[in-house]
Amino acid sequence: MDAIRRTEAAPGYEILEIDHPRCRARVALHGAHVMEWQPTGENPVLYCSPQSVFQPGKAIRGGIPLCWPWFNAHPSDPSKPSHGIARNRFWRLLDAQEAPDEVVLLFALEDDDATRALWPFAFHAELEVRLGTQLEVILTSHNRSDQPMPVSGALHSYLAVADIGKVRVEGLEAAPFTDTVGGRRECPASGEAIHFTGEVDRIYHHRGETVVVDGGRRLRIAKEGSPSTVVWNPWAEKAAALADLPDSGYRDFVCVEAAIANDHAALVPPGGSHRLATRIEVDRP
Ligand code: TA6
């Protein structure tokens, strides 16, 4: 397999460098984190902060963080890590295959004493990553417990844009949403595309596709197993407060996330499983 090279961002912090005829990419075993993806002939599609920190326990800023098994603050215990336990620990690489049109990676995470202290369930989580002219990320949660297991979270994709001020997000015009900027406010469908002139942090009640229109480029985001689409840009003030993001970095991305909001958690029965997936592609007419 000469399309996949194993390197390290720091001692013990393994990165898979993908150089395939269809795309280039970087994927960290920490968080099973797709950091970068660039289809051949296109500009990078994912944004990854140049100030990301590569240390165990700290999520990479950018790419597709796995927010799992809860979204943002823990539903009942704010002392637990925001966005759950998956993005801030090493996953196992189960398989790495190169095919003519794509590279397919398979990662796994199981419960241990540390995870059970934060989330009292036995589980097996698997992430399948298919990298080619499109990117598909599939997170499957298997419940190994004898109790129903509530699963929420997000595939928290940072999409690279030329300038956030010239971006619009289409596909959510008919979706009511929860605005979480400065509190929580339930809002009716806006009837129009989303433009960005300040911080945006919204949970849209929406199961369909979304399109990010960035100048002449359109990025199409499809999803499965996700009742919520989260759209986020921190804007200048919040960006300045993030040490792992350049102050101007907010202009270079928009997050469009295949999410399961905590109040819409999937209840996975004992022995059952849940599949959360997103597919991203450059929309060529
Ligand atoms: O997805 C939006 C969001 O929940 C925002 O509220 C903001 O917290 C963002 O995720 C990033 O969270 P992080 O913990 O990665 O800084």
GROMACS .gro file of N, CA, C and O and ligand atoms in nm, residues 58-62 65 67 71-73 81-83 87 154 156 158 180 199-203 230-234 238 242 244 255 257 259, ligand 1:
model
  152
   58LYS      N    1  -0.639   1.618   2.406
   58LYS     CA    2  -0.680   1.748   2.352
   58LYS      C    3  -0.728   1.728   2.209
   58LYS      O    4  -0.652   1.677   2.124
   59ALA      N    5  -0.850   1.767   2.178
   59ALA     CA    6  -0.905   1.746   2.042
   59ALA      C    7  -0.833   1.837   1.942
   59ALA      O    8  -0.801   1.951   1.973
   60ILE      N    9  -0.808   1.784   1.824
   60ILE     CA   10  -0.753   1.864   1.714
   60ILE      C   11  -0.858   1.967   1.674
   60ILE      O   12  -0.978   1.936   1.669
   61ARG      N   13  -0.814   2.089   1.645
   61ARG     CA   14  -0.906   2.197   1.603
   61ARG      C   15  -0.919   2.193   1.451
   61ARG      O   16  -0.827   2.238   1.377
   62GLY      N   17  -1.030   2.140   1.403
   62GLY     CA   18  -1.052   2.136   1.259
   62GLY      C   19  -1.079   1.995   1.212
   62GLY      O   20  -1.099   1.903   1.291
   65PRO      N   21  -1.390   1.649   1.398
   65PRO     CA   22  -1.391   1.593   1.535
   65PRO      C   23  -1.514   1.504   1.557
   65PRO      O   24  -1.624   1.535   1.510
   67CYS      N   25  -1.775   1.411   1.794
   67CYS     CA   26  -1.839   1.449   1.920
   67CYS      C   27  -1.930   1.333   1.957
   67CYS      O   28  -2.029   1.306   1.886
   71PHE      N   29  -2.343   1.570   2.283
   71PHE     CA   30  -2.313   1.690   2.204
   71PHE      C   31  -2.296   1.810   2.296
   71PHE      O   32  -2.380   1.834   2.384
   72ASN      N   33  -2.181   1.881   2.278
   72ASN     CA   34  -2.154   2.000   2.360
   72ASN      C   35  -2.154   1.958   2.507
   72ASN      O   36  -2.097   1.855   2.541
   73ALA      N   37  -2.218   2.037   2.595
   73ALA     CA   38  -2.210   2.003   2.739
   73ALA      C   39  -2.285   1.872   2.767
   73ALA      O   40  -2.388   1.844   2.706
   81PRO      N   41  -1.627   1.622   2.999
   81PRO     CA   42  -1.570   1.694   2.884
   81PRO      C   43  -1.675   1.730   2.780
   81PRO      O   44  -1.761   1.648   2.747
   82SER      N   45  -1.667   1.854   2.732
   82SER     CA   46  -1.760   1.898   2.626
   82SER      C   47  -1.740   1.810   2.503
   82SER      O   48  -1.628   1.772   2.470
   83HIS      N   49  -1.851   1.773   2.440
   83HIS     CA   50  -1.851   1.691   2.319
   83HIS      C   51  -1.803   1.548   2.341
   83HIS      O   52  -1.767   1.479   2.244
   87ARG      N   53  -1.325   1.214   2.087
   87ARG     CA   54  -1.230   1.296   2.010
   87ARG      C   55  -1.100   1.320   2.086
   87ARG      O   56  -1.005   1.374   2.029
  154ALA      N   57  -2.203   1.446   1.725
  154ALA     CA   58  -2.195   1.509   1.592
  154ALA      C   59  -2.067   1.467   1.521
  154ALA      O   60  -1.965   1.442   1.586
  156HIS      N   61  -1.840   1.666   1.343
  156HIS     CA   62  -1.831   1.812   1.355
  156HIS      C   63  -1.741   1.873   1.247
  156HIS      O   64  -1.635   1.929   1.277
  158TYR      N   65  -1.539   2.079   0.987
  158TYR     CA   66  -1.491   2.215   0.960
  158TYR      C   67  -1.466   2.224   0.809
  158TYR      O   68  -1.370   2.168   0.757
  180THR      N   69  -2.831   2.905   1.973
  180THR     CA   70  -2.766   2.890   2.105
  180THR      C   71  -2.664   3.001   2.131
  180THR      O   72  -2.584   2.990   2.224
  199GLU      N   73  -2.125   3.580   1.500
  199GLU     CA   74  -2.126   3.442   1.551
  199GLU      C   75  -2.256   3.372   1.514
  199GLU      O   76  -2.364   3.431   1.528
  200VAL      N   77  -2.246   3.250   1.464
  200VAL     CA   78  -2.364   3.167   1.435
  200VAL      C   79  -2.343   3.033   1.504
  200VAL      O   80  -2.235   2.973   1.493
  201ASP      N   81  -2.444   2.991   1.583
  201ASP     CA   82  -2.434   2.861   1.652
  201ASP      C   83  -2.576   2.807   1.663
  201ASP      O   84  -2.649   2.840   1.757
  202ARG      N   85  -2.618   2.732   1.564
  202ARG     CA   86  -2.760   2.692   1.553
  202ARG      C   87  -2.774   2.541   1.533
  202ARG      O   88  -2.696   2.482   1.459
  203ILE      N   89  -2.875   2.487   1.598
  203ILE     CA   90  -2.909   2.345   1.581
  203ILE      C   91  -3.037   2.340   1.499
  203ILE      O   92  -3.146   2.373   1.551
  230VAL      N   93  -2.604   2.104   1.264
  230VAL     CA   94  -2.551   2.218   1.340
  230VAL      C   95  -2.465   2.303   1.247
  230VAL      O   96  -2.384   2.251   1.171
  231VAL      N   97  -2.489   2.434   1.251
  231VAL     CA   98  -2.409   2.530   1.174
  231VAL      C   99  -2.340   2.623   1.276
  231VAL      O  100  -2.407   2.681   1.362
  232TRP      N  101  -2.206   2.633   1.264
  232TRP     CA  102  -2.132   2.711   1.362
  232TRP      C  103  -2.020   2.787   1.297
  232TRP      O  104  -1.946   2.735   1.211
  233ASN      N  105  -2.011   2.914   1.334
  233ASN     CA  106  -1.891   2.993   1.312
  233ASN      C  107  -1.874   3.081   1.435
  233ASN      O  108  -1.966   3.153   1.475
  234PRO      N  109  -1.754   3.080   1.499
  234PRO     CA  110  -1.737   3.151   1.625
  234PRO      C  111  -1.729   3.304   1.613
  234PRO      O  112  -1.747   3.375   1.714
  238LYS      N  113  -1.507   3.508   1.980
  238LYS     CA  114  -1.492   3.369   2.027
  238LYS      C  115  -1.362   3.310   1.969
  238LYS      O  116  -1.290   3.237   2.038
  242LEU      N  117  -0.990   3.129   2.151
  242LEU     CA  118  -0.947   2.990   2.128
  242LEU      C  119  -0.798   2.989   2.095
  242LEU      O  120  -0.756   3.036   1.989
  244ASP      N  121  -0.609   2.753   2.012
  244ASP     CA  122  -0.570   2.663   1.901
  244ASP      C  123  -0.630   2.707   1.767
  244ASP      O  124  -0.639   2.628   1.674
  255CYS      N  125  -1.859   2.541   1.011
  255CYS     CA  126  -1.889   2.404   1.052
  255CYS      C  127  -2.031   2.370   1.012
  255CYS      O  128  -2.124   2.447   1.042
  257GLU      N  129  -2.252   2.030   1.062
  257GLU     CA  130  -2.231   1.907   1.138
  257GLU      C  131  -2.352   1.812   1.128
  257GLU      O  132  -2.466   1.856   1.151
  259ALA      N  133  -2.548   1.596   1.318
  259ALA     CA  134  -2.554   1.591   1.464
  259ALA      C  135  -2.676   1.514   1.512
  259ALA      O  136  -2.771   1.488   1.438
  286TA6     O1  137  -2.090   2.269   1.718
  286TA6     C1  138  -2.095   2.397   1.775
  286TA6     C2  139  -2.030   2.393   1.911
  286TA6     O2  140  -2.108   2.317   2.001
  286TA6     C3  141  -2.012   2.537   1.958
  286TA6     O3  142  -2.102   2.570   2.062
  286TA6     C4  143  -1.865   2.541   2.002
  286TA6     O4  144  -1.853   2.501   2.135
  286TA6     C5  145  -1.806   2.439   1.904
  286TA6     O5  146  -1.899   2.333   1.906
  286TA6     C6  147  -1.662   2.398   1.929
  286TA6     O6  148  -1.650   2.330   2.050
  286TA6     P1  149  -1.500   2.293   2.100
  286TA6     O7  150  -1.522   2.218   2.228
  286TA6     O8  151  -1.439   2.208   1.993
  286TA6     O9  152  -1.428   2.423   2.114
   0.00000   0.00000   0.00000
